[in-house]
Coordinates of C-alpha atoms in Angstrom, one line a residue:
X1 CA -88.1 56.3 222.6
X2 CA -86.8 52.9 223.5
X3 CA -84.1 51.1 221.7
X4 CA -86.3 49.1 219.4
X5 CA -88.2 52.3 218.4
X6 CA -84.8 54.0 217.8
X7 CA -83.7 51.2 215.5
X8 CA -86.9 51.5 213.5
X9 CA -86.5 55.2 213.2
X10 CA -82.9 54.8 212.1
X11 CA -84.0 52.3 209.4
X12 CA -86.5 54.9 208.1
X13 CA -83.8 57.5 208.2
X14 CA -81.6 55.2 206.0
X15 CA -84.4 54.9 203.4
X16 CA -85.4 51.3 204.3
X17 CA -88.9 50.4 203.2
X18 CA -88.7 46.6 203.4
X19 CA -87.2 44.2 205.8
X20 CA -87.1 40.4 205.5
X21 CA -87.1 38.2 208.6
X22 CA -88.4 35.6 211.0
X23 CA -89.2 36.4 214.7
X24 CA -88.0 34.9 217.9
X25 CA -87.8 35.8 221.5
X26 CA -84.6 37.9 221.4
X27 CA -85.7 40.0 218.3
X28 CA -89.4 40.2 219.2
X29 CA -89.0 43.8 220.7
X30 CA -87.9 45.0 217.3
X31 CA -90.9 43.4 215.7
X32 CA -93.1 45.0 218.3
X33 CA -91.7 48.4 217.2
X34 CA -92.3 47.6 213.6
X35 CA -96.0 47.0 214.4
X36 CA -96.4 50.8 214.7
X37 CA -94.4 51.6 211.5
X38 CA -96.3 52.5 208.4
X39 CA -93.3 53.2 206.3
X40 CA -91.5 49.9 206.6
X41 CA -93.0 46.7 205.3
X42 CA -91.9 43.6 207.2
X43 CA -91.9 40.4 205.1
X44 CA -92.2 37.2 207.1
X45 CA -90.3 34.4 205.3
X46 CA -90.4 30.7 205.9
X47 CA -86.7 30.3 206.9
X48 CA -84.0 32.8 207.9
X49 CA -81.7 31.8 205.1
X50 CA -84.3 33.0 202.7
X51 CA -84.5 36.3 204.6
X52 CA -80.9 36.9 203.8
X53 CA -81.3 35.8 200.2
X54 CA -84.3 38.0 199.8
X55 CA -82.5 41.0 201.2
X56 CA -79.6 40.2 198.9
X57 CA -82.0 40.0 195.9
X58 CA -83.6 43.3 196.9
X59 CA -80.2 44.9 197.1
X60 CA -79.0 43.6 193.7
X61 CA -82.2 44.9 192.0
X62 CA -82.4 48.2 193.7
X63 CA -78.7 49.2 194.4
X64 CA -79.9 50.0 198.0
X65 CA -78.9 48.2 201.2
X66 CA -81.0 45.1 201.8
X67 CA -82.1 44.4 205.4
X68 CA -82.8 41.1 207.1
X69 CA -83.6 40.4 210.8
X70 CA -83.4 37.2 212.9
X71 CA -83.4 36.1 216.4
X72 CA -80.4 34.7 218.4
X73 CA -79.0 31.2 218.1
X74 CA -80.4 29.2 215.3
X75 CA -82.1 32.3 213.8
X76 CA -78.8 34.0 213.5
X77 CA -76.9 31.0 212.3
X78 CA -79.5 30.3 209.6
X79 CA -78.5 33.7 208.1
X80 CA -74.9 32.5 207.5
X81 CA -75.3 31.0 204.0
X82 CA -77.1 34.1 202.8
X83 CA -74.5 36.5 204.3
X84 CA -71.7 34.5 202.8
X85 CA -73.4 34.6 199.4
X86 CA -73.7 38.4 199.7
X87 CA -70.1 38.7 200.9
X88 CA -68.6 36.8 197.9
X89 CA -70.6 38.9 195.4
X90 CA -70.0 42.2 197.2
X91 CA -73.7 42.9 197.9
X92 CA -74.7 45.5 200.5
X93 CA -76.8 43.9 203.2
X94 CA -77.4 44.8 206.9
X95 CA -78.4 41.9 209.1
X96 CA -79.8 42.8 212.6
X97 CA -79.9 39.9 215.0
X98 CA -81.3 39.7 218.5
X99 CA -79.1 38.4 221.3
X100 CA -79.6 37.2 224.9
X101 CA -79.7 39.9 227.5
X102 CA -76.4 41.5 228.5
X103 CA -76.6 39.9 231.9
X104 CA -76.7 36.4 230.3
X105 CA -73.9 36.9 227.7
X106 CA -71.3 34.1 228.0
X107 CA -73.5 31.9 230.2
X108 CA -74.7 29.5 227.6
X109 CA -78.2 30.9 227.9
X110 CA -81.1 29.5 225.8
X111 CA -80.4 30.2 222.1
X112 CA -77.1 32.1 222.8
X113 CA -74.6 31.9 220.0
X114 CA -71.5 34.0 219.4
X115 CA -72.7 35.1 216.0
X116 CA -69.8 37.6 215.7
X117 CA -67.2 34.9 215.6
X118 CA -69.4 32.8 213.4
X119 CA -69.8 35.5 210.8
X120 CA -66.5 37.3 211.0
X121 CA -65.0 35.7 207.9
X122 CA -68.2 36.3 205.8
X123 CA -69.1 39.9 206.6
X124 CA -67.5 43.1 205.8
X125 CA -67.8 44.0 209.5
X126 CA -69.9 43.0 212.5
X127 CA -70.9 44.6 215.8
X128 CA -72.2 43.4 219.2
X129 CA -73.8 46.4 220.9
X130 CA -73.5 46.3 224.7
X131 CA -74.7 49.9 225.5
X132 CA -78.0 51.3 224.2
X133 CA -76.3 54.7 223.8
X134 CA -74.4 53.2 220.8
X135 CA -77.5 51.8 219.0
X136 CA -78.0 54.8 216.6
X137 CA -74.4 55.4 215.8
X138 CA -73.7 51.7 215.2
X139 CA -76.8 51.2 212.9
X140 CA -75.8 54.3 210.9
X141 CA -72.2 53.1 210.6
X142 CA -73.4 49.7 209.5
X143 CA -75.3 51.2 206.6
X144 CA -72.5 53.5 205.6
X145 CA -70.0 50.6 205.7
X146 CA -72.2 48.2 203.7
X147 CA -72.3 50.8 200.8
X148 CA -68.9 52.3 201.0
X149 CA -66.1 51.3 198.6
X150 CA -66.5 47.7 197.8
X151 CA -70.0 46.8 199.1
X152 CA -70.7 43.9 201.4
X153 CA -72.8 42.6 204.3
X154 CA -72.6 43.9 207.8
X155 CA -74.1 42.3 210.9
X156 CA -75.3 44.1 214.0
X157 CA -76.0 41.9 217.1
X158 CA -78.3 43.5 219.7
X159 CA -79.0 42.0 223.2
X160 CA -82.7 42.0 223.9
X161 CA -82.6 44.2 227.0
X162 CA -81.1 47.1 224.9
X163 CA -84.3 47.2 222.9
X164 CA -86.2 48.2 226.1
X165 CA -83.8 50.9 227.3
X166 CA -84.4 54.6 226.7
X167 CA -82.5 56.1 223.8
X168 CA -82.2 59.8 223.1
X169 CA -82.7 60.5 219.4
X170 CA -80.0 62.5 217.7
X171 CA -80.1 63.7 214.1
X172 CA -77.5 62.3 211.9
X173 CA -74.7 64.9 211.7
X174 CA -74.4 66.7 208.4
X175 CA -71.3 65.8 206.3
X176 CA -69.8 67.1 203.1
X177 CA -68.3 64.5 200.9
X178 CA -64.8 65.6 199.7
X179 CA -63.8 64.3 196.3
X180 CA -60.0 63.9 196.3
X181 CA -58.0 64.5 193.2
X182 CA -55.9 61.6 191.8
X183 CA -52.3 62.0 192.8
X184 CA -49.4 62.3 190.3
X185 CA -48.5 58.6 190.4
X186 CA -52.1 57.6 189.7
X187 CA -52.2 60.0 186.7
X188 CA -49.0 58.4 185.4
X189 CA -50.5 54.9 185.6
X190 CA -53.7 56.0 183.9
X191 CA -51.7 57.5 181.0
X192 CA -49.6 54.3 180.8
X193 CA -52.8 52.3 180.6
X194 CA -54.1 54.4 177.8
X195 CA -50.9 53.9 175.9
X196 CA -51.1 50.2 176.3
X197 CA -54.7 50.1 175.1
X198 CA -53.8 52.1 171.9
X199 CA -50.7 50.0 171.3
X200 CA -52.5 46.6 171.6
X201 CA -53.3 44.6 168.5
X202 CA -55.7 42.2 170.1
X203 CA -57.3 43.9 173.2
X204 CA -60.3 42.5 175.1
X205 CA -62.3 44.1 177.9
X206 CA -63.7 41.9 180.6
X207 CA -66.6 43.5 182.6
X208 CA -67.5 42.1 186.0
X209 CA -70.1 42.7 188.7
X210 CA -68.1 45.7 190.0
X211 CA -69.4 47.7 187.0
X212 CA -73.0 47.1 188.1
X213 CA -72.2 47.9 191.7
X214 CA -70.5 51.1 190.7
X215 CA -73.4 52.2 188.5
X216 CA -70.8 52.7 185.8
X217 CA -72.5 51.0 182.9
X218 CA -72.8 54.2 180.8
X219 CA -69.1 55.1 181.5
X220 CA -67.9 51.6 180.5
X221 CA -70.0 51.6 177.4
X222 CA -68.6 55.0 176.3
X223 CA -65.1 53.8 177.0
X224 CA -65.3 50.6 174.9
X225 CA -67.0 52.5 172.1
X226 CA -64.3 55.2 172.0
X227 CA -61.5 52.6 171.8
X228 CA -63.6 50.1 169.7
X229 CA -62.9 47.3 172.1
X230 CA -64.5 43.9 172.2
X231 CA -66.2 43.1 175.5
X232 CA -66.7 39.8 177.4
X233 CA -68.8 39.4 180.5
X234 CA -68.1 37.5 183.7
X235 CA -71.1 35.7 185.2
X236 CA -71.6 38.6 187.6
X237 CA -71.0 41.2 184.8
X238 CA -74.0 40.2 182.7
X239 CA -76.0 43.4 182.0
X240 CA -73.0 45.6 182.6
X241 CA -73.4 46.6 179.0
X242 CA -76.3 45.3 176.8
X243 CA -75.8 41.8 175.5
X244 CA -77.0 42.9 172.1
X245 CA -74.4 45.7 171.9
X246 CA -72.4 45.0 168.7
X247 CA -69.1 44.9 170.7
X248 CA -70.4 42.4 173.2
X249 CA -68.9 38.8 173.0
X250 CA -71.2 37.5 175.7
X251 CA -70.5 35.3 178.7
X252 CA -66.9 34.0 179.2
X253 CA -65.3 31.5 181.6
X254 CA -65.6 27.8 182.4
X255 CA -68.9 27.5 180.5
X256 CA -68.5 30.7 178.5
X257 CA -69.3 31.2 174.9
X258 CA -66.6 29.9 172.6
X259 CA -66.1 33.2 170.7
X260 CA -65.5 35.0 174.0
X261 CA -63.1 32.4 175.3
X262 CA -61.2 32.3 172.1
X263 CA -60.8 36.1 172.1
X264 CA -59.6 36.1 175.6
X265 CA -57.1 33.3 175.0
X266 CA -55.7 35.1 171.9
X267 CA -55.7 38.6 173.4
X268 CA -52.4 40.5 173.9
X269 CA -54.1 42.9 176.3
X270 CA -56.9 42.2 178.8
X271 CA -58.6 45.1 180.5
X272 CA -60.6 43.8 183.5
X273 CA -63.1 46.3 184.9
X274 CA -64.7 45.4 188.2
X275 CA -63.7 41.7 188.0
X276 CA -61.6 39.7 190.5
X277 CA -60.3 37.1 188.0
X278 CA -62.0 34.2 189.8
X279 CA -60.9 30.7 189.0
X280 CA -64.1 29.9 187.0
X281 CA -63.2 32.9 184.8
X282 CA -59.6 32.1 184.1
X283 CA -59.1 28.3 184.0
X284 CA -55.4 27.5 184.2
X285 CA -53.9 30.8 185.4
X286 CA -50.4 30.1 184.0
X287 CA -51.9 29.5 180.6
X288 CA -54.4 32.4 181.0
X289 CA -51.6 34.9 181.6
X290 CA -49.1 33.6 179.0
X291 CA -48.0 36.3 176.5
X292 CA -50.8 38.6 177.8
X293 CA -50.6 42.0 179.5
X294 CA -53.3 43.0 182.0
X295 CA -54.9 46.3 183.1
X296 CA -56.9 45.8 186.2
X297 CA -59.5 48.4 187.3
X298 CA -61.2 47.8 190.7
X299 CA -62.5 49.6 193.7
X300 CA -60.6 47.2 196.1
X301 CA -56.8 47.6 196.1
X302 CA -56.5 44.1 197.6
X303 CA -57.8 42.6 194.3
X304 CA -54.9 44.0 192.3
X305 CA -52.4 41.2 191.7
X306 CA -54.3 38.8 194.0
X307 CA -55.2 36.3 191.3
X308 CA -53.3 37.7 188.3
X309 CA -49.9 39.0 189.1
X310 CA -47.9 41.8 187.4
X311 CA -51.0 43.7 186.1
X312 CA -51.1 47.4 185.6
X313 CA -53.5 48.2 188.5
X314 CA -55.8 51.1 188.8
X315 CA -57.6 50.9 192.2
X316 CA -60.3 53.4 193.0
X317 CA -63.5 55.0 191.8
X318 CA -64.3 53.3 188.5
X319 CA -66.0 56.4 187.0
X320 CA -63.0 58.6 187.8
X321 CA -60.6 56.1 186.3
X322 CA -62.6 55.7 183.1
X323 CA -62.9 59.5 182.9
X324 CA -59.1 59.7 182.9
X325 CA -58.8 57.1 180.2
X326 CA -61.5 58.9 178.1
X327 CA -59.3 62.0 178.0
X328 CA -56.6 60.2 176.0
X329 CA -56.5 60.1 172.3
X330 CA -58.0 56.9 170.8
X331 CA -55.8 55.9 167.8
X332 CA -54.8 52.5 166.4
X333 CA -56.5 50.0 164.1
X334 CA -57.7 46.6 165.2
X335 CA -59.8 45.8 162.1
X336 CA -58.0 42.5 161.6
X337 CA -58.7 41.5 165.2
X338 CA -62.4 42.3 164.7
X339 CA -62.5 40.2 161.6
X340 CA -61.1 37.2 163.6
X341 CA -63.6 37.8 166.3
X342 CA -66.5 38.0 163.9
X343 CA -65.3 34.7 162.3
X344 CA -65.4 33.0 165.8
X345 CA -68.9 34.4 166.4
X346 CA -70.2 33.1 163.2
X347 CA -68.5 29.7 163.6
X348 CA -69.8 29.1 167.1
X349 CA -73.2 30.7 166.8
X350 CA -75.7 28.5 168.7
X351 CA -78.2 26.5 166.6
X352 CA -81.6 26.6 168.2
X353 CA -83.2 24.3 165.6
X354 CA -83.9 21.2 167.6
X355 CA -86.9 19.0 167.6
X356 CA -87.3 18.4 171.3
X357 CA -87.6 20.4 174.5
X358 CA -84.2 21.5 175.7
X359 CA -83.3 24.1 178.3
X360 CA -81.3 26.2 175.8
X361 CA -84.2 26.2 173.4
X362 CA -86.6 27.1 176.2
X363 CA -84.5 30.0 177.5
X364 CA -84.0 31.3 173.9
X365 CA -87.8 31.4 173.7
X366 CA -87.9 33.4 177.0
X367 CA -85.3 35.8 175.7
X368 CA -87.3 36.4 172.4
X369 CA -90.6 36.9 174.3
X370 CA -89.2 39.3 176.8
X371 CA -86.9 41.3 174.6
X372 CA -87.3 45.1 175.1
X373 CA -89.8 44.5 177.9
X374 CA -89.4 45.1 181.7
X375 CA -88.2 41.8 183.0
X376 CA -85.5 40.7 185.4
X377 CA -84.0 37.2 185.8
X378 CA -83.0 35.3 188.9
X379 CA -81.3 31.9 188.9
X380 CA -80.4 29.2 191.3
X381 CA -77.0 27.4 190.8
X382 CA -76.2 24.6 188.6
X383 CA -76.6 23.7 184.9
X384 CA -79.6 25.8 184.4
X385 CA -77.6 28.8 185.7
X386 CA -75.0 28.4 183.0
X387 CA -77.6 27.8 180.3
X388 CA -79.4 31.0 181.5
X389 CA -76.1 33.0 181.3
X390 CA -75.5 31.7 177.8
X391 CA -79.0 31.9 176.3
X392 CA -80.9 34.7 178.0
X393 CA -80.0 38.2 176.7
X394 CA -79.4 40.5 179.7
X395 CA -79.8 44.1 178.4
X396 CA -79.8 46.2 181.6
X397 CA -77.8 46.3 184.8
X398 CA -79.5 45.0 188.0
X399 CA -81.8 42.7 186.0
X400 CA -79.6 39.6 186.4
X401 CA -79.5 38.1 189.9
X402 CA -77.4 35.0 190.5
X403 CA -74.9 33.6 193.1
X404 CA -71.5 33.9 191.5
X405 CA -68.8 33.6 194.1
X406 CA -70.4 31.2 196.6
X407 CA -72.5 29.3 194.1
X408 CA -75.4 28.9 196.6
X409 CA -78.1 26.4 195.6
X410 CA -81.5 27.6 196.8
X411 CA -80.5 31.3 196.2
X412 CA -82.8 32.0 193.3
X413 CA -86.3 31.8 194.6
X414 CA -85.8 34.0 197.6
X415 CA -83.7 36.4 195.6
X416 CA -86.5 36.6 193.0
X417 CA -88.9 37.3 195.8
X418 CA -86.8 40.1 197.2
X419 CA -86.3 41.7 193.8
X420 CA -90.0 41.5 193.0
X421 CA -90.7 43.3 196.3
X422 CA -88.6 46.1 195.1
X423 CA -89.8 46.2 191.5
X424 CA -93.5 46.1 192.4
X425 CA -95.5 46.5 189.2
X426 CA -92.7 48.2 187.3
X427 CA -90.8 44.9 186.3
X428 CA -91.5 41.2 186.6
X429 CA -89.0 38.6 187.7
X430 CA -88.5 35.3 185.9
X431 CA -86.8 32.8 188.1
X432 CA -84.9 29.7 186.8
X433 CA -84.1 26.8 189.1
X434 CA -83.2 23.2 189.0
X435 CA -85.0 20.3 190.6
X436 CA -82.2 20.1 193.2
X437 CA -82.1 23.7 194.4
X438 CA -85.9 24.0 194.5
X439 CA -86.0 21.3 197.1
X440 CA -83.8 23.4 199.3
X441 CA -85.8 26.6 199.5
X442 CA -89.0 25.9 197.6
X443 CA -90.9 26.5 200.8
X444 CA -90.6 30.2 199.9
X445 CA -93.3 29.6 197.3
X446 CA -95.6 30.0 200.4
X447 CA -94.5 33.6 200.9
X448 CA -94.7 34.4 197.2
X449 CA -98.2 33.0 197.1
X450 CA -99.2 34.8 200.3
X451 CA -98.0 38.1 199.0
X452 CA -99.3 37.3 195.5
X453 CA -95.9 38.3 193.9
X454 CA -96.1 37.8 190.1
X455 CA -92.8 35.8 189.9
X456 CA -92.6 33.3 187.1
X457 CA -90.6 30.2 188.1
X458 CA -89.1 27.8 185.5
X459 CA -88.1 24.5 187.2
X460 CA -85.8 22.3 185.1
X461 CA -86.6 18.8 186.0
X462 CA -83.9 16.4 184.7
X463 CA -84.3 14.1 187.7
X464 CA -80.7 14.7 188.7
X465 CA -78.1 17.1 190.2
X466 CA -77.1 18.0 186.7
X467 CA -73.9 19.8 187.3
X468 CA -72.7 17.1 189.7
X469 CA -73.5 14.5 187.1
X470 CA -71.6 16.5 184.5
X471 CA -68.5 16.7 186.6
X472 CA -68.7 13.0 187.3
X473 CA -68.8 12.3 183.6
X474 CA -65.8 14.6 182.8
X475 CA -63.7 13.9 185.8
X476 CA -64.8 10.7 187.5
X477 CA -65.2 8.3 184.5
X478 CA -69.0 8.4 184.7
X479 CA -69.1 6.9 188.1
X480 CA -72.5 8.5 189.0
X481 CA -73.3 8.5 192.7
X482 CA -75.5 10.8 194.8
X483 CA -76.6 12.7 191.8
X484 CA -79.8 11.1 190.5
X485 CA -83.3 11.6 191.8
X486 CA -84.8 8.2 191.1
X487 CA -87.9 8.9 193.3
X488 CA -90.3 11.0 191.2
X489 CA -91.7 14.3 192.6
X490 CA -94.6 16.3 191.2
X491 CA -93.2 19.8 191.3
X492 CA -96.4 21.3 189.8
X493 CA -98.4 19.7 192.6
X494 CA -95.9 21.1 195.1
X495 CA -96.3 24.6 193.8
X496 CA -100.0 24.1 193.5
X497 CA -100.2 23.2 197.2
X498 CA -99.3 26.9 197.9
X499 CA -102.1 28.1 195.6
X500 CA -99.8 28.8 192.6
X501 CA -101.0 27.9 189.2
X502 CA -98.4 25.5 187.8
X503 CA -98.0 23.4 184.6
X504 CA -95.7 20.6 183.6
X505 CA -94.4 20.5 180.0
X506 CA -92.5 18.0 178.0
X507 CA -92.6 19.3 174.4
X508 CA -91.7 22.5 172.7
X509 CA -95.3 23.2 171.9
X510 CA -96.4 22.7 175.5
X511 CA -93.7 25.0 176.8
X512 CA -94.5 27.8 174.3
X513 CA -98.1 27.7 175.3
X514 CA -97.4 27.6 179.0
X515 CA -94.9 30.5 178.7
X516 CA -97.5 32.6 176.8
X517 CA -100.1 32.0 179.6
X518 CA -97.6 32.8 182.3
X519 CA -96.4 36.1 180.6
X520 CA -100.0 37.1 180.1
X521 CA -101.0 36.6 183.7
X522 CA -99.4 39.8 185.0
X523 CA -101.0 39.7 188.5
X524 CA -100.2 36.2 189.9
X525 CA -97.2 33.9 190.4
X526 CA -96.8 31.1 187.9
X527 CA -94.7 27.9 187.8
X528 CA -93.7 26.0 184.7
X529 CA -91.9 22.6 185.2
X530 CA -89.8 21.5 182.3
X531 CA -89.4 17.7 182.0
X532 CA -86.2 17.4 180.0
X533 CA -83.6 14.8 179.0
X534 CA -80.4 14.7 181.1
X535 CA -77.8 16.6 179.1
X536 CA -74.6 18.6 179.6
X537 CA -73.8 22.3 179.5
X538 CA -71.7 23.1 176.5
X539 CA -69.2 24.7 176.2
X540 CA -67.0 23.6 179.1
X541 CA -63.3 24.0 179.3
X542 CA -61.1 21.1 180.3
X543 CA -59.8 20.9 183.8
X544 CA -56.3 22.5 184.1
X545 CA -56.6 23.7 180.5
X546 CA -56.5 27.0 178.8
X547 CA -59.7 28.9 178.5
X548 CA -60.2 28.0 174.8
X549 CA -59.6 24.2 175.3
X550 CA -63.0 22.6 175.5
X551 CA -64.4 19.3 176.5
X552 CA -65.9 17.3 173.6
X553 CA -69.1 15.6 174.8
X554 CA -70.2 12.5 172.9

């Protein structure tokens, strides 16, 4: 077989059934080999950035490695934002890019770009193959590396002429995974952590995206139930345990729920599981850490003490670590702490009794109408993303797809498409976007319509870049610039131009009726455009403040 056929065979071997991409001259031999493949579906997107986001969304939904392909030069560079998004959120993606022939490397040939140097800071690893004999081993290594330890994106750059060279197929060598036993020092640290948990008067667990990546939701749930611990979620940690679990405090951070933020601020012990203590989570780090002890559980040793110093760090397999903690005796009484937390929850419970269409109200209706049913949610980035985190109720892992670390506008639609490709008929994706982000990647409605994927898109039209406008109000004395869309756009007509049934709503009654119609139409994509007042996401912590010090909007 030739190199292109070997790559396709290797993809099948790795369990790949879907690839997202856009052809060009240097990757065309691989497309030609895909022509003969019945097992792998290739999805032609409208832009390479969306190929990376779709592969990312597929990976988040499935737990498998997502795959995207692109040609050299602009094709490869268009993947960059998507790869950076996956890198920041630790999502396993393999990108295969075509490159100019080996004889032309370094000669500034047509569409030649050194994509390795471009992507080095935003990939877990990258490769340029210069010998066809290394094709199979490199592709296999890329998949292993993407999944191993802390997941992440890996790029493989293949010069076009290697696709035509003969490659001898070799079966993947059998390997036996050896499970190492924790050493004595690690066992001592785990025992110390258990003692700190039992001793704490005001403990709080923070669950992050690492819990979802590790497939450790059952273990984390069992752990918090054994020790009777309250649990807050980072943005990436939504779904790590069910939002309706009685010990869940909900979303915490810059725009987190007040009860969750108050609990974290008052805690004497914070147990972070699969969370990197990002700045949007902590606010002012000095105030965040004042009078608080930390236990940090993460797969990546580099995360221990990176953002929060002097924590009791347990780096390694999350399931193994939680298993060790579960062996300890759970004693202690934190009834008074739970009473305080319950008081905060009651005080700051959100009131959905409003007499006009608002995004929180609409998302609450979505949550009520999808409760207990097979749905997943993908968001873009901005105000609507924070409202979704606050007002949707994410009950299962891998049903919440959002760009947390990079904050990539335009992520949501392509990610929803990738997730829907994985789910098929088993689960439906509801996508939430703003009128800013949808202008960036809304062209992917074309692919969604062409493939008749039953994604429901909710477009929040507040004629502005809402989060920019909010920051300008809070930090720049309401000096609004470059944030308002004064020129009106008909988003329903835009979606309709692709053949998607779309409606525009301005009242609660109109939205409720449109949502019912969209949910009932199980076989087609739908779009609902929400014309809403410009408003601000609440809560919001003050800049440079403690996590429980909030901006008061007038």
